[in-house]
Structure formats: C-alpha cells, structure tokens
C-alpha positions as a Python dict, from the first residue, in 0.01 Angstrom:
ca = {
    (1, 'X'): (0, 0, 0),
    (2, 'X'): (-247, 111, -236),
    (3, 'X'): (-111, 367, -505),
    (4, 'X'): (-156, 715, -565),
    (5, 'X'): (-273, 820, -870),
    (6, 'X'): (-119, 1156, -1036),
    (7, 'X'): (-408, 1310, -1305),
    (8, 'X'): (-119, 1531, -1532),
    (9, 'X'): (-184, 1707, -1821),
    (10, 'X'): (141, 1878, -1933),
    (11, 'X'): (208, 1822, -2315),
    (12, 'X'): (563, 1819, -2374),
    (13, 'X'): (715, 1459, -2219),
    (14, 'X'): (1060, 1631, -2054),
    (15, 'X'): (817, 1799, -1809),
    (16, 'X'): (578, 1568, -1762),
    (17, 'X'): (828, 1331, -1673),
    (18, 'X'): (997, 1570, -1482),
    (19, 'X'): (695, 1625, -1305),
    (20, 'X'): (609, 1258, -1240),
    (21, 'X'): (1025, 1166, -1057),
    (22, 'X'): (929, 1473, -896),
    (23, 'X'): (645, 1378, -698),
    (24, 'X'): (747, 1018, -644),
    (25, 'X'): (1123, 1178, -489),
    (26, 'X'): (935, 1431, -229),
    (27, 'X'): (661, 1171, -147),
    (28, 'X'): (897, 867, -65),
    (29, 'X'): (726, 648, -338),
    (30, 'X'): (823, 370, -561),
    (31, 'X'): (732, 378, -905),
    (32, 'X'): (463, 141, -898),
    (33, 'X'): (326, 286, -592),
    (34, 'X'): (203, 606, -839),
    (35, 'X'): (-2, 541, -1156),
    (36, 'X'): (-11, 862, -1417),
    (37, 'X'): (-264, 897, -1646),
    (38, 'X'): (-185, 1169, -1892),
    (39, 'X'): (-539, 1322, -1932),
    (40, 'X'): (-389, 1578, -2244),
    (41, 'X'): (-319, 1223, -2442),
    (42, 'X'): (-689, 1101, -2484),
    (43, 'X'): (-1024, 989, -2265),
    (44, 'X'): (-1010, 957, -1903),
    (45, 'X'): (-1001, 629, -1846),
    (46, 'X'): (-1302, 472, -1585),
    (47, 'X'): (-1128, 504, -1243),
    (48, 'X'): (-1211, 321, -911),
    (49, 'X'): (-1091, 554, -646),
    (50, 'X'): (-1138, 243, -378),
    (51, 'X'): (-828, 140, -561),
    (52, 'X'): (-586, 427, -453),
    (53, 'X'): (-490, 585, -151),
    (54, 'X'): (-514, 994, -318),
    (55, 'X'): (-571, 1191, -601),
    (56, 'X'): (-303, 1403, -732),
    (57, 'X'): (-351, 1697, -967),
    (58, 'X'): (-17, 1804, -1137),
    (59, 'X'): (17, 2181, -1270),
    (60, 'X'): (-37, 2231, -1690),
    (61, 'X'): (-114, 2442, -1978),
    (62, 'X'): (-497, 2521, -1905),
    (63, 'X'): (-678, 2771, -1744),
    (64, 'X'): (-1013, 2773, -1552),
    (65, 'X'): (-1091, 3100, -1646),
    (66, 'X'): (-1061, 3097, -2001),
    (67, 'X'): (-1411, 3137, -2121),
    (68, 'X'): (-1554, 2780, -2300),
    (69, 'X'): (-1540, 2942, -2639),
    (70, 'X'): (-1112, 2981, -2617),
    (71, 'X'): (-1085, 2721, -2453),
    (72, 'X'): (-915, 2424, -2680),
    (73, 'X'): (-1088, 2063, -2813),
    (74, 'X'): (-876, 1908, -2551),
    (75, 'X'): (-931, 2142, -2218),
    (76, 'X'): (-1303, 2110, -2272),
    (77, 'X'): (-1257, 1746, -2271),
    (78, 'X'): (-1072, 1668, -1979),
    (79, 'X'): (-1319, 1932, -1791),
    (80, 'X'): (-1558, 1728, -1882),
    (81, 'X'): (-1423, 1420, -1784),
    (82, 'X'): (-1293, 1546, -1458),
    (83, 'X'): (-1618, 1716, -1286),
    (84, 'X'): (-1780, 1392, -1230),
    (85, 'X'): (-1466, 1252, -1070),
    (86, 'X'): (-1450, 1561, -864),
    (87, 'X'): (-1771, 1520, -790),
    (88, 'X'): (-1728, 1171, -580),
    (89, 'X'): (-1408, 1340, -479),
    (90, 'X'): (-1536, 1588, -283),
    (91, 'X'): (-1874, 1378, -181),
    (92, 'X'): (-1656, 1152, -6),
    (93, 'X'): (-1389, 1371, 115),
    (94, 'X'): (-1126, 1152, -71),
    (95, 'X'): (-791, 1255, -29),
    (96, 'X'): (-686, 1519, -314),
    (97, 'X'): (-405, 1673, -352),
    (98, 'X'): (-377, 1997, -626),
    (99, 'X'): (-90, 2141, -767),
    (100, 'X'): (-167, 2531, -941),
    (101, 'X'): (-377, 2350, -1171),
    (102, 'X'): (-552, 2170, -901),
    (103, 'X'): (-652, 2512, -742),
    (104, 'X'): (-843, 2603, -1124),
    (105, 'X'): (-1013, 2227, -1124),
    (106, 'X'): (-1093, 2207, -715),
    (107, 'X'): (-1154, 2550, -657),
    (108, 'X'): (-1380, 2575, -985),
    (109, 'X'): (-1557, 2292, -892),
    (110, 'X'): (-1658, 2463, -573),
    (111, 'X'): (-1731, 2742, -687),
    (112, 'X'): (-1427, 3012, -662),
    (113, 'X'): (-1371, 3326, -841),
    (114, 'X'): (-1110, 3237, -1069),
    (115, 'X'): (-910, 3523, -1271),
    (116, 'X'): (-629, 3701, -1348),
    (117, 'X'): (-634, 3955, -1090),
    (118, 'X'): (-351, 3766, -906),
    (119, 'X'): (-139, 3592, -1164),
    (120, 'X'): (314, 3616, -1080),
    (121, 'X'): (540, 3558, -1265),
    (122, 'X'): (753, 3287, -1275),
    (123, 'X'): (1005, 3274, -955),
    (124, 'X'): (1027, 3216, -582),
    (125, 'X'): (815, 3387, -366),
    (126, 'X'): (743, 3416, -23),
    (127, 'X'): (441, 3199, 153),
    (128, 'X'): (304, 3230, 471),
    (129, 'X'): (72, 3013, 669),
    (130, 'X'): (-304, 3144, 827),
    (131, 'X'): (-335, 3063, 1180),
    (132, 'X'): (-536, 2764, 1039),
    (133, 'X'): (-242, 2669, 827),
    (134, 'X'): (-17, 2663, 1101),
    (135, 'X'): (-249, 2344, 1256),
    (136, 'X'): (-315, 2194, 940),
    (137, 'X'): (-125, 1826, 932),
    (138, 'X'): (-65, 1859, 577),
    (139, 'X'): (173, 2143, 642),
    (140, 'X'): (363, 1976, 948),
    (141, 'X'): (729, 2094, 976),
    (142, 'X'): (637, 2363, 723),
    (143, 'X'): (755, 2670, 852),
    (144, 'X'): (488, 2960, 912),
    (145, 'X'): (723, 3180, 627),
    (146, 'X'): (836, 2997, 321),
    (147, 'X'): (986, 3008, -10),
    (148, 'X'): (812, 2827, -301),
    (149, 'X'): (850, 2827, -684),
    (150, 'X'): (500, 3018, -870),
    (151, 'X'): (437, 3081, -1205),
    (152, 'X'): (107, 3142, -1321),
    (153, 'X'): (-184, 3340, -1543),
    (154, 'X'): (-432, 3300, -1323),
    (155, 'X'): (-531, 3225, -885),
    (156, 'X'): (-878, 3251, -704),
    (157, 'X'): (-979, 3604, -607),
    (158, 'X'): (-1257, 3470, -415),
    (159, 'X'): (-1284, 3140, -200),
    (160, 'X'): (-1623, 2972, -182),
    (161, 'X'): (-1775, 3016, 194),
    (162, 'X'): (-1683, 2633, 271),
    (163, 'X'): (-1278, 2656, 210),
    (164, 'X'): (-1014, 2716, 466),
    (165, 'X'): (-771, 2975, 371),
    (166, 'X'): (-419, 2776, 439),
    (167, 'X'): (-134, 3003, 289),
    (168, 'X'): (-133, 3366, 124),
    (169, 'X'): (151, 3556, -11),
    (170, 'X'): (161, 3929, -79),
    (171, 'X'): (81, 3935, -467),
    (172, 'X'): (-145, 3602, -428),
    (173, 'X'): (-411, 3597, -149),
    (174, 'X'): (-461, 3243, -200),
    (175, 'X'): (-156, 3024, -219),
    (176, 'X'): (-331, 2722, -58),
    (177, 'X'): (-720, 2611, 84),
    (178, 'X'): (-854, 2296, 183),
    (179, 'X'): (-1207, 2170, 137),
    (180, 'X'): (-1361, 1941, 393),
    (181, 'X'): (-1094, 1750, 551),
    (182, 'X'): (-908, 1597, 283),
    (183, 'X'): (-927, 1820, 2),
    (184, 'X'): (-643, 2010, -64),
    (185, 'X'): (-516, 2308, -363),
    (186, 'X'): (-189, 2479, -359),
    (187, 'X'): (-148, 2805, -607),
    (188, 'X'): (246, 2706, -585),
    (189, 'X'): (460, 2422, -641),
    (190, 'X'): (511, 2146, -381),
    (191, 'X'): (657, 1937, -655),
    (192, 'X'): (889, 2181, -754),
    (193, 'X'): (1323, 2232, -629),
    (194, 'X'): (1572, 2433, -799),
    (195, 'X'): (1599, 2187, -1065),
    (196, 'X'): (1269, 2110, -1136),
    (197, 'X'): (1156, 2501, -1199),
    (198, 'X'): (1480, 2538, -1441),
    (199, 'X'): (1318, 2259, -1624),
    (200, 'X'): (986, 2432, -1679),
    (201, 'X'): (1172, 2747, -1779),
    (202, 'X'): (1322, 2584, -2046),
    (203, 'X'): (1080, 2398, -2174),
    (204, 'X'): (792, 2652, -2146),
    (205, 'X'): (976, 3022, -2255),
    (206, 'X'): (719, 3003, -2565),
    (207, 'X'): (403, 2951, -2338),
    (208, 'X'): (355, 3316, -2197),
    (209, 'X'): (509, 3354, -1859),
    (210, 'X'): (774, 3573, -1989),
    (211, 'X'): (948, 3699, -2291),
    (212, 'X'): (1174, 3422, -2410),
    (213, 'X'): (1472, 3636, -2466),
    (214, 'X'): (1401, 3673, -2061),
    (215, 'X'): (1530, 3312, -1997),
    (216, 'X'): (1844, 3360, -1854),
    (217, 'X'): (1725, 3608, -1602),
    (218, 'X'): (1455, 3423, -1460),
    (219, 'X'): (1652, 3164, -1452),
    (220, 'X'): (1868, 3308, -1222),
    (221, 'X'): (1594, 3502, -984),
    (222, 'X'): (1475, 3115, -945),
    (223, 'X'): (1854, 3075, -783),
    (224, 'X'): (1849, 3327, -569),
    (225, 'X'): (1647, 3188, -307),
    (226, 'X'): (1688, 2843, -164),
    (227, 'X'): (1353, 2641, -123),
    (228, 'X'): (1310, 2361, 82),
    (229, 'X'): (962, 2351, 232),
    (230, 'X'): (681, 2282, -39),
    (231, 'X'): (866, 1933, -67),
    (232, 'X'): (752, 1836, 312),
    (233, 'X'): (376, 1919, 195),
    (234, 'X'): (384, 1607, -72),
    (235, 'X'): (587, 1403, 189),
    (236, 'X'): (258, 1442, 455),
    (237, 'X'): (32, 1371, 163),
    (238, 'X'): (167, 1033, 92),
    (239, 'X'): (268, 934, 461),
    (240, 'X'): (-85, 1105, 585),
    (241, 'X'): (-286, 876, 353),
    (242, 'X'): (-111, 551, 239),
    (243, 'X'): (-318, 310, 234),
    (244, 'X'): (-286, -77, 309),
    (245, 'X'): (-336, -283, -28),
}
C-alpha cells in the first residue's frame, strides 16, 4: 500500500515520537507504511500527494488564532508552507485527517472562527456524535457518547457554511467536522490512550495548560475515566483509505 504521511510539529522528540508509535499502533500500520516529516525542524519539503494514501495532521505548540505579529519565525513558516498544500488538499478532496492542530490549519483554511472562547483544560471529556456523526464511516463502531483526552487554548466558535458538524461536547461545540467527503478535523485526541496523555503532561507542564505544581492532579483526573473510542477513528482512517502501491 501506499503510505500515509503524518505532517507533526511538536518540538520536544519524547512526544513527537510518542505521537508518531501512537498513530502507527491505532491505525494498524508498519513503520514504513507512515512517513513523518517534522515541519517545526526546517522547510516543507516538495510533496507528491499521488504518492500517499492520507494526510495526517498531528496536534503541537501553535495556535491559529494568535495574531501574525506573536506568532513565532517558525509558525509563520510552516503556515506558509502548509496553505498551498491545503489548498490541493481540499481541491481534490484528498483524504486528511486533523488532530487539535488540524482543526486550527483545516478549519482556518476554510474559513472558521478560531478563538479562545472554547479552550479545556487538559483531561477526559465527554463527546457526543450529531445525527450526521452517527452515519459518518469515519466514526464506525464509535459510540454516539464517548470519552476522549482534550487539552487545548483554543477550538472554532464558528464553522464555515460548507462543514458538517460531527461531534460536540458541552464546553466545546466543535469536537469534530468534516469538509467535503474526505476532509476530516478532530478538536480531541484520536491518537491519544491513558499513556499517551500522561506523556504530554509531563513533557508539556511548562507550556500553559496548567500550573506545573498541578501535575500530579491532572494526572490523575486523566485516570479516572477509561477511553477507548478515539482509537477506532484512526483505525477507519487507515483501513478507509489504504491505498494499493
């Protein structure tokens, strides 16, 4: 089959790698049936989508809404380099697949309000799937009320006229959309278990979400709840649109 390609931007290596075994465990893959490219390490290199079988945006450190002026050397550069890949993305309904920072980069490009009306905090939370969601293949065997791991500054308020609200959750509206037929954007983490989010805790308690001193107790409301589900949306990804070599 033709890889996937994962588009990742996190930083520190222990959760970009983390992120990266992640995503190749819930969708089934072997390693060389994902290629990474680290867009936070230097320029996007030129990429043939007729090569892969889907796009995958993993979560990181920027934010849509930051106005251009705050916004660092390196997220204005990998904006840059991404709209006119999104742009054939979404011209030819390629598959894409959006992880929290996928909803800032998708839904920016068409056209969502993006702010911090509806940030949460770092935890599980409860999702449940729109009527539409509950027909969606992507979300097959996802049941309509689900846990999922969150953390983040900022989620759409407002979804352009041409997306299809998927998921909402009572402090997040939007918790998933797609675009055209193939385009997907989840606020939460598909890629994320138990062990994965204790991961990010760790390595990001100096990044914002909480007060580090705070570790140890969101560490443990990420225990309390047991979640299963987001895994089976990467699993339909991959299986959905694997494509022969």
């Amino acid at each position: 089959m033709k890889p996937f390609l994962l588009l990742a931007s996190r930083d520190e290596d222990v959760a970009a790698d983390d992120e990266y075994a992640a995503i190749l465990r819930f969708g089934a893959l072997l390693p060389g049936q994902l290629h990474r490219v680290r867009m936070e390490r230097g320029p996007l290199p030129p990429i043939d989508l007729d090569r892969y079988s889907g796009v995958i945006v993993g979560g990181g450190p920027f934010n849509a809404s930051t106005p251009p002026e705050e916004k660092s050397r390196t997220q204005r550069r990998v904006e840059a380099e991404l709209t006119p890949l999104l742009d054939e993305i979404v011209e030819r309904d390629f598959p894409f697949l959006g992880a929290c920072y996928g909803v800032g980069t998708l839904g920016a490009h068409q056209g969502a309000i993006i702010d911090e009306t509806y940030a949460e905090e770092v935890g599980p939370v409860s999702i449940t799937l729109t009527e539409d969601g509950r027909s969606d293949p992507l979300l097959a065997g996802v049941p309509d009320t689900f846990a999922a791991f969150v953390g983040h500054k900022e989620a759409v308020r407002a979804l352009p006229a041409n997306a299809t609200l998927l998921a909402t959750s009572a402090a997040c509206p939007v918790q998933m959309f797609r675009i055209k037929t193939n385009l997907y954007a989840t606020q939460f983490h598909p890629e994320l278990d138990l062990e994965g989010i204790l991961t990010r805790i760790q390595v990001y308690q100096h990044h914002g979400y909480f007060a580090a001193e705070e570790v140890e107790a969101v560490s443990a409301v990420a225990r309390s709840r047991e979640v299963w589900a987001p895994k089976l949306i990467m699993e339909n990804f991959m299986r959905r649109h694997a494509r022969p070599a």
